[in-house]
GROMACS .gro file of C-alpha atoms in nm:
model
  338
    1UNK     CA    1   1.715   3.663   0.242
    2UNK     CA    2   1.563   3.324   0.318
    3UNK     CA    3   1.249   3.395   0.116
    4UNK     CA    4   1.457   3.516  -0.179
    5UNK     CA    5   1.656   3.193  -0.166
    6UNK     CA    6   1.332   2.994  -0.156
    7UNK     CA    7   1.184   3.170  -0.456
    8UNK     CA    8   1.495   3.086  -0.660
    9UNK     CA    9   1.561   2.732  -0.536
   10UNK     CA   10   1.225   2.583  -0.436
   11UNK     CA   11   1.132   2.245  -0.578
   12UNK     CA   12   0.857   2.230  -0.836
   13UNK     CA   13   0.582   2.054  -0.639
   14UNK     CA   14   0.215   2.038  -0.741
   15UNK     CA   15   0.072   2.159  -0.409
   16UNK     CA   16   0.280   2.475  -0.441
   17UNK     CA   17   0.082   2.575  -0.749
   18UNK     CA   18  -0.245   2.625  -0.561
   19UNK     CA   19  -0.392   2.821  -0.275
   20UNK     CA   20  -0.683   2.579  -0.243
   21UNK     CA   21  -0.697   2.510   0.134
   22UNK     CA   22  -0.826   2.157   0.076
   23UNK     CA   23  -0.540   2.069  -0.161
   24UNK     CA   24  -0.287   2.213   0.084
   25UNK     CA   25  -0.445   2.018   0.371
   26UNK     CA   26  -0.428   1.694   0.172
   27UNK     CA   27  -0.061   1.750   0.083
   28UNK     CA   28   0.041   1.828   0.440
   29UNK     CA   29  -0.132   1.518   0.576
   30UNK     CA   30   0.029   1.299   0.310
   31UNK     CA   31   0.372   1.446   0.379
   32UNK     CA   32   0.359   1.353   0.747
   33UNK     CA   33   0.610   1.068   0.794
   34UNK     CA   34   0.632   1.015   0.415
   35UNK     CA   35   0.894   1.132   0.165
   36UNK     CA   36   0.804   1.383  -0.105
   37UNK     CA   37   0.894   1.147  -0.390
   38UNK     CA   38   0.648   0.891  -0.256
   39UNK     CA   39   0.369   1.144  -0.206
   40UNK     CA   40   0.384   1.295  -0.556
   41UNK     CA   41   0.193   1.024  -0.741
   42UNK     CA   42  -0.054   0.967  -0.459
   43UNK     CA   43  -0.135   1.337  -0.433
   44UNK     CA   44  -0.212   1.368  -0.804
   45UNK     CA   45  -0.434   1.059  -0.804
   46UNK     CA   46  -0.609   1.163  -0.483
   47UNK     CA   47  -0.695   1.508  -0.615
   48UNK     CA   48  -0.838   1.354  -0.931
   49UNK     CA   49  -1.049   1.109  -0.734
   50UNK     CA   50  -1.151   1.346  -0.453
   51UNK     CA   51  -1.112   1.697  -0.599
   52UNK     CA   52  -1.291   1.881  -0.318
   53UNK     CA   53  -1.390   1.859   0.047
   54UNK     CA   54  -1.744   1.771  -0.058
   55UNK     CA   55  -1.623   1.492  -0.285
   56UNK     CA   56  -1.414   1.342  -0.006
   57UNK     CA   57  -1.689   1.384   0.254
   58UNK     CA   58  -1.931   1.191   0.032
   59UNK     CA   59  -1.687   0.905  -0.033
   60UNK     CA   60  -1.714   0.559   0.119
   61UNK     CA   61  -1.459   0.466   0.381
   62UNK     CA   62  -1.340   0.174   0.169
   63UNK     CA   63  -1.279   0.396  -0.135
   64UNK     CA   64  -1.074   0.640   0.073
   65UNK     CA   65  -0.861   0.363   0.222
   66UNK     CA   66  -0.810   0.213  -0.122
   67UNK     CA   67  -0.687   0.548  -0.257
   68UNK     CA   68  -0.445   0.567   0.036
   69UNK     CA   69  -0.317   0.212  -0.014
   70UNK     CA   70   0.063   0.202  -0.006
   71UNK     CA   71   0.113   0.531   0.179
   72UNK     CA   72   0.093   0.359   0.517
   73UNK     CA   73  -0.020   0.509   0.849
   74UNK     CA   74  -0.383   0.465   0.742
   75UNK     CA   75  -0.508   0.657   1.044
   76UNK     CA   76  -0.412   0.970   0.848
   77UNK     CA   77  -0.664   0.882   0.577
   78UNK     CA   78  -0.936   0.814   0.832
   79UNK     CA   79  -0.868   1.144   1.010
   80UNK     CA   80  -0.872   1.328   0.677
   81UNK     CA   81  -1.208   1.172   0.592
   82UNK     CA   82  -1.351   1.255   0.935
   83UNK     CA   83  -1.229   1.613   0.898
   84UNK     CA   84  -1.383   1.648   0.552
   85UNK     CA   85  -1.719   1.523   0.677
   86UNK     CA   86  -1.704   1.771   0.965
   87UNK     CA   87  -1.623   2.055   0.723
   88UNK     CA   88  -1.917   1.954   0.505
   89UNK     CA   89  -2.151   1.947   0.804
   90UNK     CA   90  -2.031   2.256   0.990
   91UNK     CA   91  -1.892   2.485   0.720
   92UNK     CA   92  -2.077   2.402   0.400
   93UNK     CA   93  -1.781   2.217   0.252
   94UNK     CA   94  -1.534   2.506   0.283
   95UNK     CA   95  -1.243   2.502   0.524
   96UNK     CA   96  -1.273   2.794   0.767
   97UNK     CA   97  -1.015   3.074   0.774
   98UNK     CA   98  -1.022   3.098   1.154
   99UNK     CA   99  -0.745   2.898   1.320
  100UNK     CA  100  -0.957   2.806   1.621
  101UNK     CA  101  -1.227   2.672   1.390
  102UNK     CA  102  -0.964   2.470   1.204
  103UNK     CA  103  -0.831   2.325   1.529
  104UNK     CA  104  -1.183   2.222   1.625
  105UNK     CA  105  -1.202   1.988   1.325
  106UNK     CA  106  -1.112   1.618   1.357
  107UNK     CA  107  -0.759   1.540   1.245
  108UNK     CA  108  -0.634   1.900   1.232
  109UNK     CA  109  -0.368   1.990   1.488
  110UNK     CA  110  -0.150   2.300   1.527
  111UNK     CA  111   0.078   2.204   1.236
  112UNK     CA  112  -0.200   2.142   0.982
  113UNK     CA  113  -0.392   2.448   1.102
  114UNK     CA  114  -0.081   2.664   1.062
  115UNK     CA  115  -0.014   2.527   0.714
  116UNK     CA  116  -0.370   2.587   0.594
  117UNK     CA  117  -0.394   2.931   0.753
  118UNK     CA  118  -0.059   3.062   0.628
  119UNK     CA  119  -0.029   2.897   0.286
  120UNK     CA  120  -0.393   2.903   0.176
  121UNK     CA  121  -0.525   3.211   0.354
  122UNK     CA  122  -0.209   3.420   0.394
  123UNK     CA  123  -0.243   3.451   0.772
  124UNK     CA  124   0.071   3.499   0.986
  125UNK     CA  125   0.043   3.162   1.162
  126UNK     CA  126   0.347   2.946   1.246
  127UNK     CA  127   0.429   2.597   1.121
  128UNK     CA  128   0.657   2.368   1.320
  129UNK     CA  129   0.740   2.031   1.164
  130UNK     CA  130   1.055   1.820   1.185
  131UNK     CA  131   1.235   2.030   0.927
  132UNK     CA  132   1.149   2.357   1.101
  133UNK     CA  133   1.252   2.214   1.438
  134UNK     CA  134   1.595   2.127   1.297
  135UNK     CA  135   1.644   2.467   1.134
  136UNK     CA  136   1.541   2.666   1.440
  137UNK     CA  137   1.741   2.453   1.684
  138UNK     CA  138   2.052   2.509   1.474
  139UNK     CA  139   2.007   2.877   1.396
  140UNK     CA  140   1.941   2.964   1.760
  141UNK     CA  141   2.173   2.692   1.902
  142UNK     CA  142   1.895   2.552   2.118
  143UNK     CA  143   1.976   2.253   2.336
  144UNK     CA  144   1.739   2.000   2.488
  145UNK     CA  145   1.482   1.759   2.349
  146UNK     CA  146   1.258   1.950   2.104
  147UNK     CA  147   0.979   1.698   2.154
  148UNK     CA  148   0.944   1.795   2.520
  149UNK     CA  149   0.863   2.107   2.716
  150UNK     CA  150   0.995   2.370   2.758
  151UNK     CA  151   1.185   2.359   2.426
  152UNK     CA  152   0.879   2.247   2.230
  153UNK     CA  153   0.686   2.555   2.344
  154UNK     CA  154   0.990   2.775   2.279
  155UNK     CA  155   1.010   2.655   1.918
  156UNK     CA  156   0.645   2.737   1.854
  157UNK     CA  157   0.695   3.078   2.014
  158UNK     CA  158   1.000   3.146   1.794
  159UNK     CA  159   0.816   3.035   1.482
  160UNK     CA  160   0.528   3.268   1.568
  161UNK     CA  161   0.762   3.562   1.630
  162UNK     CA  162   0.950   3.503   1.304
  163UNK     CA  163   0.662   3.460   1.061
  164UNK     CA  164   0.608   3.793   0.878
  165UNK     CA  165   0.266   3.944   0.826
  166UNK     CA  166   0.330   4.017   0.460
  167UNK     CA  167   0.473   3.683   0.340
  168UNK     CA  168   0.367   3.409   0.584
  169UNK     CA  169   0.322   3.144   0.315
  170UNK     CA  170   0.658   3.202   0.151
  171UNK     CA  171   0.841   3.229   0.483
  172UNK     CA  172   0.696   2.912   0.634
  173UNK     CA  173   0.760   2.715   0.317
  174UNK     CA  174   1.116   2.849   0.298
  175UNK     CA  175   1.189   2.721   0.649
  176UNK     CA  176   1.055   2.377   0.558
  177UNK     CA  177   1.240   2.377   0.227
  178UNK     CA  178   1.566   2.472   0.395
  179UNK     CA  179   1.531   2.182   0.639
  180UNK     CA  180   1.433   1.938   0.365
  181UNK     CA  181   1.710   2.023   0.118
  182UNK     CA  182   2.002   2.197   0.293
  183UNK     CA  183   1.979   2.170   0.671
  184UNK     CA  184   1.968   1.790   0.658
  185UNK     CA  185   1.964   1.572   0.972
  186UNK     CA  186   2.309   1.412   0.946
  187UNK     CA  187   2.490   1.594   0.665
  188UNK     CA  188   2.394   1.962   0.659
  189UNK     CA  189   2.520   2.146   0.351
  190UNK     CA  190   2.622   2.456   0.543
  191UNK     CA  191   2.826   2.623   0.263
  192UNK     CA  192   2.505   2.637   0.056
  193UNK     CA  193   2.286   2.771   0.336
  194UNK     CA  194   2.147   3.123   0.283
  195UNK     CA  195   2.145   3.191   0.659
  196UNK     CA  196   2.477   3.028   0.750
  197UNK     CA  197   2.614   3.356   0.890
  198UNK     CA  198   2.321   3.373   1.133
  199UNK     CA  199   2.353   3.009   1.244
  200UNK     CA  200   2.451   2.975   1.610
  201UNK     CA  201   2.512   2.602   1.582
  202UNK     CA  202   2.753   2.647   1.291
  203UNK     CA  203   2.940   2.919   1.477
  204UNK     CA  204   2.984   2.687   1.775
  205UNK     CA  205   3.059   2.375   1.570
  206UNK     CA  206   2.735   2.211   1.683
  207UNK     CA  207   2.559   2.183   1.349
  208UNK     CA  208   2.580   1.801   1.354
  209UNK     CA  209   2.484   1.772   1.721
  210UNK     CA  210   2.167   1.977   1.717
  211UNK     CA  211   1.882   1.920   1.759
  212UNK     CA  212   1.930   1.691   2.057
  213UNK     CA  213   1.669   1.434   1.965
  214UNK     CA  214   1.598   1.146   2.199
  215UNK     CA  215   1.746   0.819   2.080
  216UNK     CA  216   1.492   0.597   1.914
  217UNK     CA  217   1.423   0.268   2.083
  218UNK     CA  218   1.502  -0.044   1.884
  219UNK     CA  219   1.190  -0.177   1.710
  220UNK     CA  220   1.003  -0.455   1.886
  221UNK     CA  221   1.025  -0.781   1.694
  222UNK     CA  222   0.686  -0.934   1.616
  223UNK     CA  223   0.630  -1.273   1.447
  224UNK     CA  224   0.307  -1.328   1.255
  225UNK     CA  225   0.163  -1.595   1.028
  226UNK     CA  226  -0.096  -1.556   0.754
  227UNK     CA  227  -0.313  -1.821   0.592
  228UNK     CA  228  -0.321  -1.844   0.214
  229UNK     CA  229  -0.637  -2.025   0.110
  230UNK     CA  230  -0.751  -2.061  -0.249
  231UNK     CA  231  -1.085  -2.177  -0.378
  232UNK     CA  232  -1.041  -2.213  -0.751
  233UNK     CA  233  -0.920  -1.877  -0.877
  234UNK     CA  234  -1.031  -1.692  -0.564
  235UNK     CA  235  -0.838  -1.614  -0.245
  236UNK     CA  236  -0.970  -1.589   0.110
  237UNK     CA  237  -0.946  -1.246   0.272
  238UNK     CA  238  -1.064  -1.102   0.599
  239UNK     CA  239  -1.169  -0.743   0.672
  240UNK     CA  240  -1.029  -0.617   1.000
  241UNK     CA  241  -1.266  -0.436   1.237
  242UNK     CA  242  -1.269  -0.057   1.264
  243UNK     CA  243  -1.107  -0.076   1.609
  244UNK     CA  244  -0.822  -0.310   1.512
  245UNK     CA  245  -0.488  -0.190   1.652
  246UNK     CA  246  -0.326  -0.224   1.310
  247UNK     CA  247  -0.470  -0.187   0.956
  248UNK     CA  248  -0.819  -0.109   1.087
  249UNK     CA  249  -1.085  -0.156   0.821
  250UNK     CA  250  -0.845  -0.305   0.565
  251UNK     CA  251  -0.867  -0.643   0.394
  252UNK     CA  252  -0.589  -0.889   0.477
  253UNK     CA  253  -0.490  -1.251   0.452
  254UNK     CA  254  -0.619  -1.402   0.779
  255UNK     CA  255  -0.327  -1.371   1.019
  256UNK     CA  256  -0.233  -1.399   1.383
  257UNK     CA  257   0.055  -1.295   1.601
  258UNK     CA  258   0.266  -1.591   1.706
  259UNK     CA  259   0.354  -1.678   2.062
  260UNK     CA  260   0.716  -1.750   2.150
  261UNK     CA  261   0.714  -2.119   2.057
  262UNK     CA  262   0.427  -2.125   1.808
  263UNK     CA  263   0.509  -2.230   1.452
  264UNK     CA  264   0.379  -2.040   1.148
  265UNK     CA  265   0.162  -2.341   1.055
  266UNK     CA  266  -0.008  -2.343   1.395
  267UNK     CA  267  -0.053  -1.967   1.387
  268UNK     CA  268  -0.209  -1.973   1.040
  269UNK     CA  269  -0.450  -2.250   1.138
  270UNK     CA  270  -0.542  -2.056   1.451
  271UNK     CA  271  -0.616  -1.743   1.246
  272UNK     CA  272  -0.865  -1.945   1.041
  273UNK     CA  273  -1.010  -2.113   1.349
  274UNK     CA  274  -1.082  -1.769   1.498
  275UNK     CA  275  -1.289  -1.704   1.184
  276UNK     CA  276  -1.485  -2.022   1.247
  277UNK     CA  277  -1.303  -2.213   0.971
  278UNK     CA  278  -1.147  -2.557   1.021
  279UNK     CA  279  -0.833  -2.600   0.813
  280UNK     CA  280  -0.504  -2.784   0.784
  281UNK     CA  281  -0.181  -2.593   0.740
  282UNK     CA  282   0.092  -2.691   0.497
  283UNK     CA  283   0.418  -2.536   0.392
  284UNK     CA  284   0.535  -2.178   0.428
  285UNK     CA  285   0.509  -2.016   0.085
  286UNK     CA  286   0.666  -1.676   0.148
  287UNK     CA  287   0.837  -1.477   0.419
  288UNK     CA  288   0.828  -1.100   0.440
  289UNK     CA  289   0.952  -0.836   0.680
  290UNK     CA  290   0.814  -0.488   0.725
  291UNK     CA  291   0.823  -0.212   0.984
  292UNK     CA  292   0.525  -0.025   1.123
  293UNK     CA  293   0.606   0.258   1.365
  294UNK     CA  294   0.802   0.084   1.642
  295UNK     CA  295   0.739  -0.275   1.533
  296UNK     CA  296   0.951  -0.487   1.298
  297UNK     CA  297   0.717  -0.758   1.177
  298UNK     CA  298   0.801  -1.093   1.023
  299UNK     CA  299   0.512  -1.236   0.822
  300UNK     CA  300   0.512  -1.602   0.719
  301UNK     CA  301   0.248  -1.692   0.460
  302UNK     CA  302   0.136  -2.052   0.501
  303UNK     CA  303  -0.060  -2.252   0.246
  304UNK     CA  304  -0.375  -2.382   0.408
  305UNK     CA  305  -0.665  -2.604   0.301
  306UNK     CA  306  -1.011  -2.578   0.447
  307UNK     CA  307  -1.179  -2.891   0.581
  308UNK     CA  308  -1.405  -3.058   0.319
  309UNK     CA  309  -1.728  -2.933   0.475
  310UNK     CA  310  -1.598  -2.595   0.589
  311UNK     CA  311  -1.824  -2.308   0.492
  312UNK     CA  312  -1.786  -1.937   0.533
  313UNK     CA  313  -1.521  -1.681   0.465
  314UNK     CA  314  -1.509  -1.428   0.182
  315UNK     CA  315  -1.322  -1.519  -0.135
  316UNK     CA  316  -1.216  -1.273  -0.404
  317UNK     CA  317  -1.105  -1.304  -0.764
  318UNK     CA  318  -0.789  -1.125  -0.876
  319UNK     CA  319  -0.985  -0.844  -1.041
  320UNK     CA  320  -1.184  -0.791  -0.722
  321UNK     CA  321  -0.877  -0.778  -0.499
  322UNK     CA  322  -0.746  -0.488  -0.706
  323UNK     CA  323  -1.040  -0.276  -0.592
  324UNK     CA  324  -0.999  -0.351  -0.220
  325UNK     CA  325  -0.796  -0.159   0.035
  326UNK     CA  326  -0.514  -0.385   0.154
  327UNK     CA  327  -0.192  -0.313   0.343
  328UNK     CA  328   0.086  -0.295   0.086
  329UNK     CA  329   0.266  -0.596   0.236
  330UNK     CA  330  -0.043  -0.819   0.197
  331UNK     CA  331  -0.113  -0.683  -0.151
  332UNK     CA  332   0.243  -0.762  -0.264
  333UNK     CA  333   0.235  -1.111  -0.116
  334UNK     CA  334  -0.095  -1.195  -0.282
  335UNK     CA  335   0.030  -1.068  -0.617
  336UNK     CA  336   0.344  -1.280  -0.582
  337UNK     CA  337   0.150  -1.594  -0.494
  338UNK     CA  338  -0.136  -1.570  -0.742
   0.00000   0.00000   0.00000
């Protein structure tokens, strides 16, 4: 019943037109914490630029991060690259069919392994993502926090028991599609649901109360200041180290996190000082706010001038900036200020 509904109502998405395990892997990684409408363009461009595991494995880190620019959560791109290089080294550039071998690769957890195994290889392996969690909690009227044991293990067990041997790809995708389009978090469209008669939550009037997710903590407010320094038609940028806690390996306007009483001007000058550059800070040019995981960040961009004899730093022309991997917030600010 559910699979029949899926075949008739499924959205026309590019990754559903292939059984290429690499393409399916890429799509599932991109879809983590990102809406489908956002992923569509990125997926098409990515597959053109890196059409195979071997192509991705041979790519430079900077090129991969640049292709990911704007999708956020850049650690996903780095894990995907690390996984591709491992596949090239261990499996000749072809993703293995064996689930244990998939799980042994960097960046592939139970969800990605289940998606690749069931959708690409037709193996009866379960997939449990946020949409599946919601569907199963409602159908079986399961209470408790699905992110914690024992309910988390119970959901994986249920998913494994339910996936059929003859149509694992279609079944797993139908569960995800149901959660994405009908069994919505706050406003489930129960009259349109193909399994409404089997739904325990609906029968008990709990469809809007399940799953019992833990309340999210309010984001931590973080104040930052960035230095905007021009030298002719070139702008000063800084590449963050590979172990940076945020935006690792990306190019940014030099910035620092502000202390409680520190002004944006002082923070911007300090960011430059930490690069070995003496500068004076002027007026704030732009303010921006953005959220990364559990942090709500305010970014003040301050116009700064280097001391007359200051040397060092890396300056880029507008055409060069376009080829660098920058966080979207920094890219937008630079474009607005140029």
